Amino acid sequence: FYPSSFTAAALLDAAMSSGDLSSQEGWYENVLTSASQRRVDLLNVLMDVAAQQRDFVLAGLWYEKAKARGVFPSVSAFNTLIAACAKSGEFETAKAWYGRAVGAGFDPNLATFTMLIDVALEQRRPSIAGYWFNQSIAEGVLLPVVTFNRLLEKSARLGDFSTAGGLYKRGVDAGVTPNNETFRTMIIAREARGDSGTCETTRCNAAVDTRLEMKKKDR
């Protein structure tokens, strides 16, 4: 007999809340001795509960033991853990789980990067949002212009104009098509910076230059 995912989650959550390590280990062994697909389903439950409890150390121990037996959680379970780490402000832990997901053969998707960027921006950490944006480009995941604009706007609002300019250039080079909102954000960022230099000295001006070129082509 193997419990349903709902039952397993409730029992495991109770064991973790009470600090009952023996029960935790018991449920873990239950997972590893289940049928193949069942093991994945229950491991996903364990990862989800660990994420809710913010017990990333225990999640790591469970993951490594399962990995040794050739059992891996789903990409959604990885995303749940990465999101929990990010929302807890544990940037390095989020990176570690991201690395585990990639190492397990899962390709990070649009949802992964959009979530990580949004969380970093909510925490007013544009440099971290920029890190995940650069990772998305490296993985060939093209973010929608709405997310791109939000990243630029938040960076500029927080006074990180050089980051906004650099991200603009990398995004456009990677294939993101800027729109009027993109240009508006970058023009405001340039004006707020009080820098009227050329695009060689201020990357924010590149947005203005691009806008002028597009207008010329439309004539």
PDB file of C-alpha atoms in Angstrom:
ATOM      1  CA  PHE A   1       0.000   0.000   0.000  1.00  0.00           C
ATOM      2  CA  TYR A   2       1.273   3.441  -0.938  1.00  0.00           C
ATOM      3  CA  PRO A   3      -0.489   6.614   0.223  1.00  0.00           C
ATOM      4  CA  SER A   4      -1.854   9.195  -2.163  1.00  0.00           C
ATOM      5  CA  SER A   5       0.236  12.278  -2.819  1.00  0.00           C
ATOM      6  CA  PHE A   6      -2.151  14.313  -0.659  1.00  0.00           C
ATOM      7  CA  THR A   7      -1.852  11.859   2.249  1.00  0.00           C
ATOM      8  CA  ALA A   8       1.928  11.647   1.902  1.00  0.00           C
ATOM      9  CA  ALA A   9       2.215  15.431   1.937  1.00  0.00           C
ATOM     10  CA  ALA A  10       0.079  15.744   5.074  1.00  0.00           C
ATOM     11  CA  LEU A  11       1.981  13.014   6.948  1.00  0.00           C
ATOM     12  CA  LEU A  12       5.372  14.320   5.927  1.00  0.00           C
ATOM     13  CA  ASP A  13       4.430  17.885   6.825  1.00  0.00           C
ATOM     14  CA  ALA A  14       3.376  16.692  10.282  1.00  0.00           C
ATOM     15  CA  ALA A  15       6.619  14.751  10.742  1.00  0.00           C
ATOM     16  CA  MET A  16       8.713  17.778   9.766  1.00  0.00           C
ATOM     17  CA  SER A  17       6.715  20.166  11.957  1.00  0.00           C
ATOM     18  CA  SER A  18       7.183  17.917  14.970  1.00  0.00           C
ATOM     19  CA  GLY A  19      10.852  17.306  14.239  1.00  0.00           C
ATOM     20  CA  ASP A  20      10.228  13.551  14.015  1.00  0.00           C
ATOM     21  CA  LEU A  21      13.329  12.542  12.056  1.00  0.00           C
ATOM     22  CA  SER A  22      12.570   8.810  12.159  1.00  0.00           C
ATOM     23  CA  SER A  23       9.165   9.380  10.534  1.00  0.00           C
ATOM     24  CA  GLN A  24      10.773  11.594   7.923  1.00  0.00           C
ATOM     25  CA  GLU A  25      13.277   8.870   7.084  1.00  0.00           C
ATOM     26  CA  GLY A  26      10.449   6.332   7.015  1.00  0.00           C
ATOM     27  CA  TRP A  27       8.535   8.306   4.446  1.00  0.00           C
ATOM     28  CA  TYR A  28      11.692   8.831   2.482  1.00  0.00           C
ATOM     29  CA  GLU A  29      12.346   5.071   2.293  1.00  0.00           C
ATOM     30  CA  ASN A  30       8.703   4.632   1.297  1.00  0.00           C
ATOM     31  CA  VAL A  31       9.389   6.902  -1.668  1.00  0.00           C
ATOM     32  CA  LEU A  32      12.532   5.091  -2.792  1.00  0.00           C
ATOM     33  CA  THR A  33      10.927   1.639  -2.636  1.00  0.00           C
ATOM     34  CA  SER A  34       7.840   2.662  -4.620  1.00  0.00           C
ATOM     35  CA  ALA A  35       7.252   1.813  -8.253  1.00  0.00           C
ATOM     36  CA  SER A  36       9.204   3.901 -10.769  1.00  0.00           C
ATOM     37  CA  GLN A  37       6.645   6.622 -11.603  1.00  0.00           C
ATOM     38  CA  ARG A  38       5.354   6.491  -8.062  1.00  0.00           C
ATOM     39  CA  ARG A  39       8.825   7.340  -6.771  1.00  0.00           C
ATOM     40  CA  VAL A  40       8.922  10.481  -8.905  1.00  0.00           C
ATOM     41  CA  ASP A  41       5.435  11.558  -7.790  1.00  0.00           C
ATOM     42  CA  LEU A  42       6.219  11.093  -4.100  1.00  0.00           C
ATOM     43  CA  LEU A  43       9.659  12.675  -4.413  1.00  0.00           C
ATOM     44  CA  ASN A  44       7.908  15.712  -5.891  1.00  0.00           C
ATOM     45  CA  VAL A  45       5.714  15.762  -2.774  1.00  0.00           C
ATOM     46  CA  LEU A  46       8.777  15.640  -0.509  1.00  0.00           C
ATOM     47  CA  MET A  47      10.415  18.482  -2.392  1.00  0.00           C
ATOM     48  CA  ASP A  48       7.215  20.534  -2.229  1.00  0.00           C
ATOM     49  CA  VAL A  49       6.866  20.031   1.522  1.00  0.00           C
ATOM     50  CA  ALA A  50      10.536  20.894   2.089  1.00  0.00           C
ATOM     51  CA  ALA A  51      10.025  24.072   0.045  1.00  0.00           C
ATOM     52  CA  GLN A  52       6.991  25.042   2.122  1.00  0.00           C
ATOM     53  CA  GLN A  53       8.964  24.419   5.318  1.00  0.00           C
ATOM     54  CA  ARG A  54      11.921  26.372   3.893  1.00  0.00           C
ATOM     55  CA  ASP A  55      14.136  23.429   4.879  1.00  0.00           C
ATOM     56  CA  PHE A  56      16.501  23.561   1.916  1.00  0.00           C
ATOM     57  CA  VAL A  57      19.226  21.573   3.674  1.00  0.00           C
ATOM     58  CA  LEU A  58      16.906  18.602   4.185  1.00  0.00           C
ATOM     59  CA  ALA A  59      15.630  18.941   0.631  1.00  0.00           C
ATOM     60  CA  GLY A  60      19.241  18.730  -0.547  1.00  0.00           C
ATOM     61  CA  LEU A  61      19.873  15.574   1.474  1.00  0.00           C
ATOM     62  CA  TRP A  62      16.758  13.924   0.079  1.00  0.00           C
ATOM     63  CA  TYR A  63      17.659  14.974  -3.431  1.00  0.00           C
ATOM     64  CA  GLU A  64      21.202  13.576  -3.250  1.00  0.00           C
ATOM     65  CA  LYS A  65      19.980  10.236  -1.862  1.00  0.00           C
ATOM     66  CA  ALA A  66      17.352   9.957  -4.585  1.00  0.00           C
ATOM     67  CA  LYS A  67      19.869  10.966  -7.237  1.00  0.00           C
ATOM     68  CA  ALA A  68      22.162   8.130  -6.110  1.00  0.00           C
ATOM     69  CA  ARG A  69      19.321   5.730  -6.974  1.00  0.00           C
ATOM     70  CA  GLY A  70      18.604   7.391 -10.301  1.00  0.00           C
ATOM     71  CA  VAL A  71      15.425   9.142  -9.139  1.00  0.00           C
ATOM     72  CA  PHE A  72      14.891  12.819 -10.005  1.00  0.00           C
ATOM     73  CA  PRO A  73      12.024  15.191  -9.261  1.00  0.00           C
ATOM     74  CA  SER A  74      10.111  16.881 -12.076  1.00  0.00           C
ATOM     75  CA  VAL A  75      11.021  20.290 -13.485  1.00  0.00           C
ATOM     76  CA  SER A  76       8.021  21.779 -11.665  1.00  0.00           C
ATOM     77  CA  ALA A  77       9.403  20.491  -8.344  1.00  0.00           C
ATOM     78  CA  PHE A  78      12.759  22.073  -9.137  1.00  0.00           C
ATOM     79  CA  ASN A  79      10.994  25.335  -9.970  1.00  0.00           C
ATOM     80  CA  THR A  80       9.083  25.202  -6.677  1.00  0.00           C
ATOM     81  CA  LEU A  81      12.307  24.835  -4.697  1.00  0.00           C
ATOM     82  CA  ILE A  82      14.111  27.515  -6.681  1.00  0.00           C
ATOM     83  CA  ALA A  83      11.161  29.870  -6.129  1.00  0.00           C
ATOM     84  CA  ALA A  84      11.090  29.145  -2.390  1.00  0.00           C
ATOM     85  CA  CYS A  85      14.818  29.884  -2.101  1.00  0.00           C
ATOM     86  CA  ALA A  86      14.473  33.110  -4.069  1.00  0.00           C
ATOM     87  CA  LYS A  87      11.488  34.310  -2.030  1.00  0.00           C
ATOM     88  CA  SER A  88      13.447  33.585   1.163  1.00  0.00           C
ATOM     89  CA  GLY A  89      16.223  35.833  -0.113  1.00  0.00           C
ATOM     90  CA  GLU A  90      18.635  32.883  -0.399  1.00  0.00           C
ATOM     91  CA  PHE A  91      20.172  33.781  -3.737  1.00  0.00           C
ATOM     92  CA  GLU A  92      23.106  31.341  -3.540  1.00  0.00           C
ATOM     93  CA  THR A  93      20.791  28.470  -2.574  1.00  0.00           C
ATOM     94  CA  ALA A  94      18.529  29.296  -5.512  1.00  0.00           C
ATOM     95  CA  LYS A  95      21.577  29.187  -7.786  1.00  0.00           C
ATOM     96  CA  ALA A  96      22.550  25.797  -6.319  1.00  0.00           C
ATOM     97  CA  TRP A  97      19.107  24.317  -7.038  1.00  0.00           C
ATOM     98  CA  TYR A  98      19.158  25.852 -10.496  1.00  0.00           C
ATOM     99  CA  GLY A  99      22.499  24.106 -11.066  1.00  0.00           C
ATOM    100  CA  ARG A 100      21.054  20.810  -9.828  1.00  0.00           C
ATOM    101  CA  ALA A 101      18.137  21.110 -12.245  1.00  0.00           C
ATOM    102  CA  VAL A 102      20.451  21.791 -15.183  1.00  0.00           C
ATOM    103  CA  GLY A 103      22.771  18.991 -14.053  1.00  0.00           C
ATOM    104  CA  ALA A 104      19.825  16.590 -13.958  1.00  0.00           C
ATOM    105  CA  GLY A 105      19.157  17.331 -17.618  1.00  0.00           C
ATOM    106  CA  PHE A 106      16.235  19.729 -17.224  1.00  0.00           C
ATOM    107  CA  ASP A 107      16.177  22.807 -19.410  1.00  0.00           C
ATOM    108  CA  PRO A 108      15.178  25.913 -17.452  1.00  0.00           C
ATOM    109  CA  ASN A 109      12.078  27.398 -19.029  1.00  0.00           C
ATOM    110  CA  LEU A 110      10.424  30.785 -19.396  1.00  0.00           C
ATOM    111  CA  ALA A 111       8.481  30.309 -16.153  1.00  0.00           C
ATOM    112  CA  THR A 112      11.725  29.665 -14.237  1.00  0.00           C
ATOM    113  CA  PHE A 113      13.421  32.866 -15.333  1.00  0.00           C
ATOM    114  CA  THR A 114      10.321  35.075 -15.206  1.00  0.00           C
ATOM    115  CA  MET A 115       9.682  33.974 -11.625  1.00  0.00           C
ATOM    116  CA  LEU A 116      13.299  34.540 -10.537  1.00  0.00           C
ATOM    117  CA  ILE A 117      13.463  37.979 -12.137  1.00  0.00           C
ATOM    118  CA  ASP A 118      10.117  39.058 -10.656  1.00  0.00           C
ATOM    119  CA  VAL A 119      11.090  37.897  -7.150  1.00  0.00           C
ATOM    120  CA  ALA A 120      14.436  39.720  -7.330  1.00  0.00           C
ATOM    121  CA  LEU A 121      12.723  42.906  -8.471  1.00  0.00           C
ATOM    122  CA  GLU A 122      10.158  42.656  -5.673  1.00  0.00           C
ATOM    123  CA  GLN A 123      13.089  42.444  -3.269  1.00  0.00           C
ATOM    124  CA  ARG A 124      14.617  45.554  -4.885  1.00  0.00           C
ATOM    125  CA  ARG A 125      17.689  43.642  -6.035  1.00  0.00           C
ATOM    126  CA  PRO A 126      18.130  44.589  -9.707  1.00  0.00           C
ATOM    127  CA  SER A 127      21.645  43.134  -9.901  1.00  0.00           C
ATOM    128  CA  ILE A 128      20.270  39.678  -9.048  1.00  0.00           C
ATOM    129  CA  ALA A 129      17.415  40.135 -11.528  1.00  0.00           C
ATOM    130  CA  GLY A 130      20.064  41.041 -14.081  1.00  0.00           C
ATOM    131  CA  TYR A 131      22.001  37.876 -13.253  1.00  0.00           C
ATOM    132  CA  TRP A 132      18.952  35.711 -14.041  1.00  0.00           C
ATOM    133  CA  PHE A 133      18.256  37.738 -17.164  1.00  0.00           C
ATOM    134  CA  ASN A 134      21.783  37.022 -18.378  1.00  0.00           C
ATOM    135  CA  GLN A 135      21.284  33.327 -17.546  1.00  0.00           C
ATOM    136  CA  SER A 136      18.112  33.258 -19.620  1.00  0.00           C
ATOM    137  CA  ILE A 137      20.042  34.646 -22.588  1.00  0.00           C
ATOM    138  CA  ALA A 138      22.804  32.067 -22.074  1.00  0.00           C
ATOM    139  CA  GLU A 139      20.177  29.288 -22.077  1.00  0.00           C
ATOM    140  CA  GLY A 140      18.531  30.630 -25.225  1.00  0.00           C
ATOM    141  CA  VAL A 141      15.307  31.559 -23.440  1.00  0.00           C
ATOM    142  CA  LEU A 142      13.956  34.795 -24.902  1.00  0.00           C
ATOM    143  CA  LEU A 143      11.928  36.722 -22.345  1.00  0.00           C
ATOM    144  CA  PRO A 144       8.836  38.632 -23.501  1.00  0.00           C
ATOM    145  CA  VAL A 145       9.244  42.377 -23.904  1.00  0.00           C
ATOM    146  CA  VAL A 146       6.847  42.949 -20.965  1.00  0.00           C
ATOM    147  CA  THR A 147       9.280  41.229 -18.577  1.00  0.00           C
ATOM    148  CA  PHE A 148      12.198  42.990 -20.254  1.00  0.00           C
ATOM    149  CA  ASN A 149      10.558  46.383 -19.741  1.00  0.00           C
ATOM    150  CA  ARG A 150       9.775  45.617 -16.102  1.00  0.00           C
ATOM    151  CA  LEU A 151      13.407  44.722 -15.493  1.00  0.00           C
ATOM    152  CA  LEU A 152      14.641  47.942 -17.099  1.00  0.00           C
ATOM    153  CA  GLU A 153      12.087  50.115 -15.318  1.00  0.00           C
ATOM    154  CA  LYS A 154      12.787  48.680 -11.855  1.00  0.00           C
ATOM    155  CA  SER A 155      16.541  48.994 -12.364  1.00  0.00           C
ATOM    156  CA  ALA A 156      16.182  52.616 -13.452  1.00  0.00           C
ATOM    157  CA  ARG A 157      13.793  53.467 -10.614  1.00  0.00           C
ATOM    158  CA  LEU A 158      16.261  52.138  -8.090  1.00  0.00           C
ATOM    159  CA  GLY A 159      18.923  54.372  -9.590  1.00  0.00           C
ATOM    160  CA  ASP A 160      20.871  51.545 -11.214  1.00  0.00           C
ATOM    161  CA  PHE A 161      21.146  53.281 -14.587  1.00  0.00           C
ATOM    162  CA  SER A 162      24.333  51.572 -15.754  1.00  0.00           C
ATOM    163  CA  THR A 163      22.729  48.152 -15.153  1.00  0.00           C
ATOM    164  CA  ALA A 164      19.615  49.236 -17.068  1.00  0.00           C
ATOM    165  CA  GLY A 165      21.735  50.370 -19.997  1.00  0.00           C
ATOM    166  CA  GLY A 166      23.767  47.171 -20.077  1.00  0.00           C
ATOM    167  CA  LEU A 167      20.670  44.985 -19.843  1.00  0.00           C
ATOM    168  CA  TYR A 168      19.029  46.920 -22.647  1.00  0.00           C
ATOM    169  CA  LYS A 169      21.959  46.296 -24.966  1.00  0.00           C
ATOM    170  CA  ARG A 170      22.233  42.581 -24.090  1.00  0.00           C
ATOM    171  CA  GLY A 171      18.497  42.068 -24.478  1.00  0.00           C
ATOM    172  CA  VAL A 172      18.303  43.712 -27.888  1.00  0.00           C
ATOM    173  CA  ASP A 173      21.430  41.882 -29.052  1.00  0.00           C
ATOM    174  CA  ALA A 174      19.805  38.600 -27.948  1.00  0.00           C
ATOM    175  CA  GLY A 175      16.680  39.277 -30.001  1.00  0.00           C
ATOM    176  CA  VAL A 176      14.240  41.076 -27.697  1.00  0.00           C
ATOM    177  CA  THR A 177      12.312  43.616 -29.781  1.00  0.00           C
ATOM    178  CA  PRO A 178      11.933  46.879 -27.847  1.00  0.00           C
ATOM    179  CA  ASN A 179       8.629  48.740 -27.981  1.00  0.00           C
ATOM    180  CA  ASN A 180       7.506  52.263 -27.096  1.00  0.00           C
ATOM    181  CA  GLU A 181       7.432  51.406 -23.389  1.00  0.00           C
ATOM    182  CA  THR A 182      11.038  50.225 -23.602  1.00  0.00           C
ATOM    183  CA  PHE A 183      12.146  53.492 -25.171  1.00  0.00           C
ATOM    184  CA  ARG A 184      10.127  55.559 -22.708  1.00  0.00           C
ATOM    185  CA  THR A 185      11.797  53.778 -19.796  1.00  0.00           C
ATOM    186  CA  MET A 186      15.284  54.234 -21.174  1.00  0.00           C
ATOM    187  CA  ILE A 187      14.756  57.908 -22.040  1.00  0.00           C
ATOM    188  CA  ILE A 188      13.485  58.589 -18.507  1.00  0.00           C
ATOM    189  CA  ALA A 189      16.481  56.704 -17.112  1.00  0.00           C
ATOM    190  CA  ARG A 190      18.886  58.828 -19.160  1.00  0.00           C
ATOM    191  CA  GLU A 191      17.194  62.066 -18.106  1.00  0.00           C
ATOM    192  CA  ALA A 192      17.155  61.004 -14.438  1.00  0.00           C
ATOM    193  CA  ARG A 193      20.845  60.316 -14.669  1.00  0.00           C
ATOM    194  CA  GLY A 194      21.406  63.811 -16.027  1.00  0.00           C
ATOM    195  CA  ASP A 195      23.835  62.534 -18.637  1.00  0.00           C
ATOM    196  CA  SER A 196      23.596  63.958 -22.129  1.00  0.00           C
ATOM    197  CA  GLY A 197      26.613  62.085 -23.507  1.00  0.00           C
ATOM    198  CA  THR A 198      26.719  59.988 -26.630  1.00  0.00           C
ATOM    199  CA  CYS A 199      25.766  56.319 -26.733  1.00  0.00           C
ATOM    200  CA  GLU A 200      29.451  55.445 -26.468  1.00  0.00           C
ATOM    201  CA  THR A 201      29.506  56.906 -22.956  1.00  0.00           C
ATOM    202  CA  THR A 202      25.910  56.236 -21.905  1.00  0.00           C
ATOM    203  CA  ARG A 203      24.264  53.033 -23.053  1.00  0.00           C
ATOM    204  CA  CYS A 204      20.840  54.435 -22.185  1.00  0.00           C
ATOM    205  CA  ASN A 205      21.226  56.721 -25.216  1.00  0.00           C
ATOM    206  CA  ALA A 206      21.363  53.653 -27.455  1.00  0.00           C
ATOM    207  CA  ALA A 207      17.615  53.307 -26.923  1.00  0.00           C
ATOM    208  CA  VAL A 208      17.065  56.824 -28.190  1.00  0.00           C
ATOM    209  CA  ASP A 209      19.334  56.239 -31.186  1.00  0.00           C
ATOM    210  CA  THR A 210      17.444  53.031 -32.046  1.00  0.00           C
ATOM    211  CA  ARG A 211      14.110  54.792 -31.792  1.00  0.00           C
ATOM    212  CA  LEU A 212      15.218  57.500 -34.217  1.00  0.00           C
ATOM    213  CA  GLU A 213      16.473  54.888 -36.675  1.00  0.00           C
ATOM    214  CA  MET A 214      13.149  53.022 -36.541  1.00  0.00           C
ATOM    215  CA  LYS A 215      11.267  56.271 -37.195  1.00  0.00           C
ATOM    216  CA  LYS A 216      13.427  56.935 -40.258  1.00  0.00           C
ATOM    217  CA  LYS A 217      12.671  53.481 -41.656  1.00  0.00           C
ATOM    218  CA  ASP A 218       8.913  53.969 -41.140  1.00  0.00           C
ATOM    219  CA  ARG A 219       8.897  57.119 -43.301  1.00  0.00           C
TER     220      ARG A 219
END
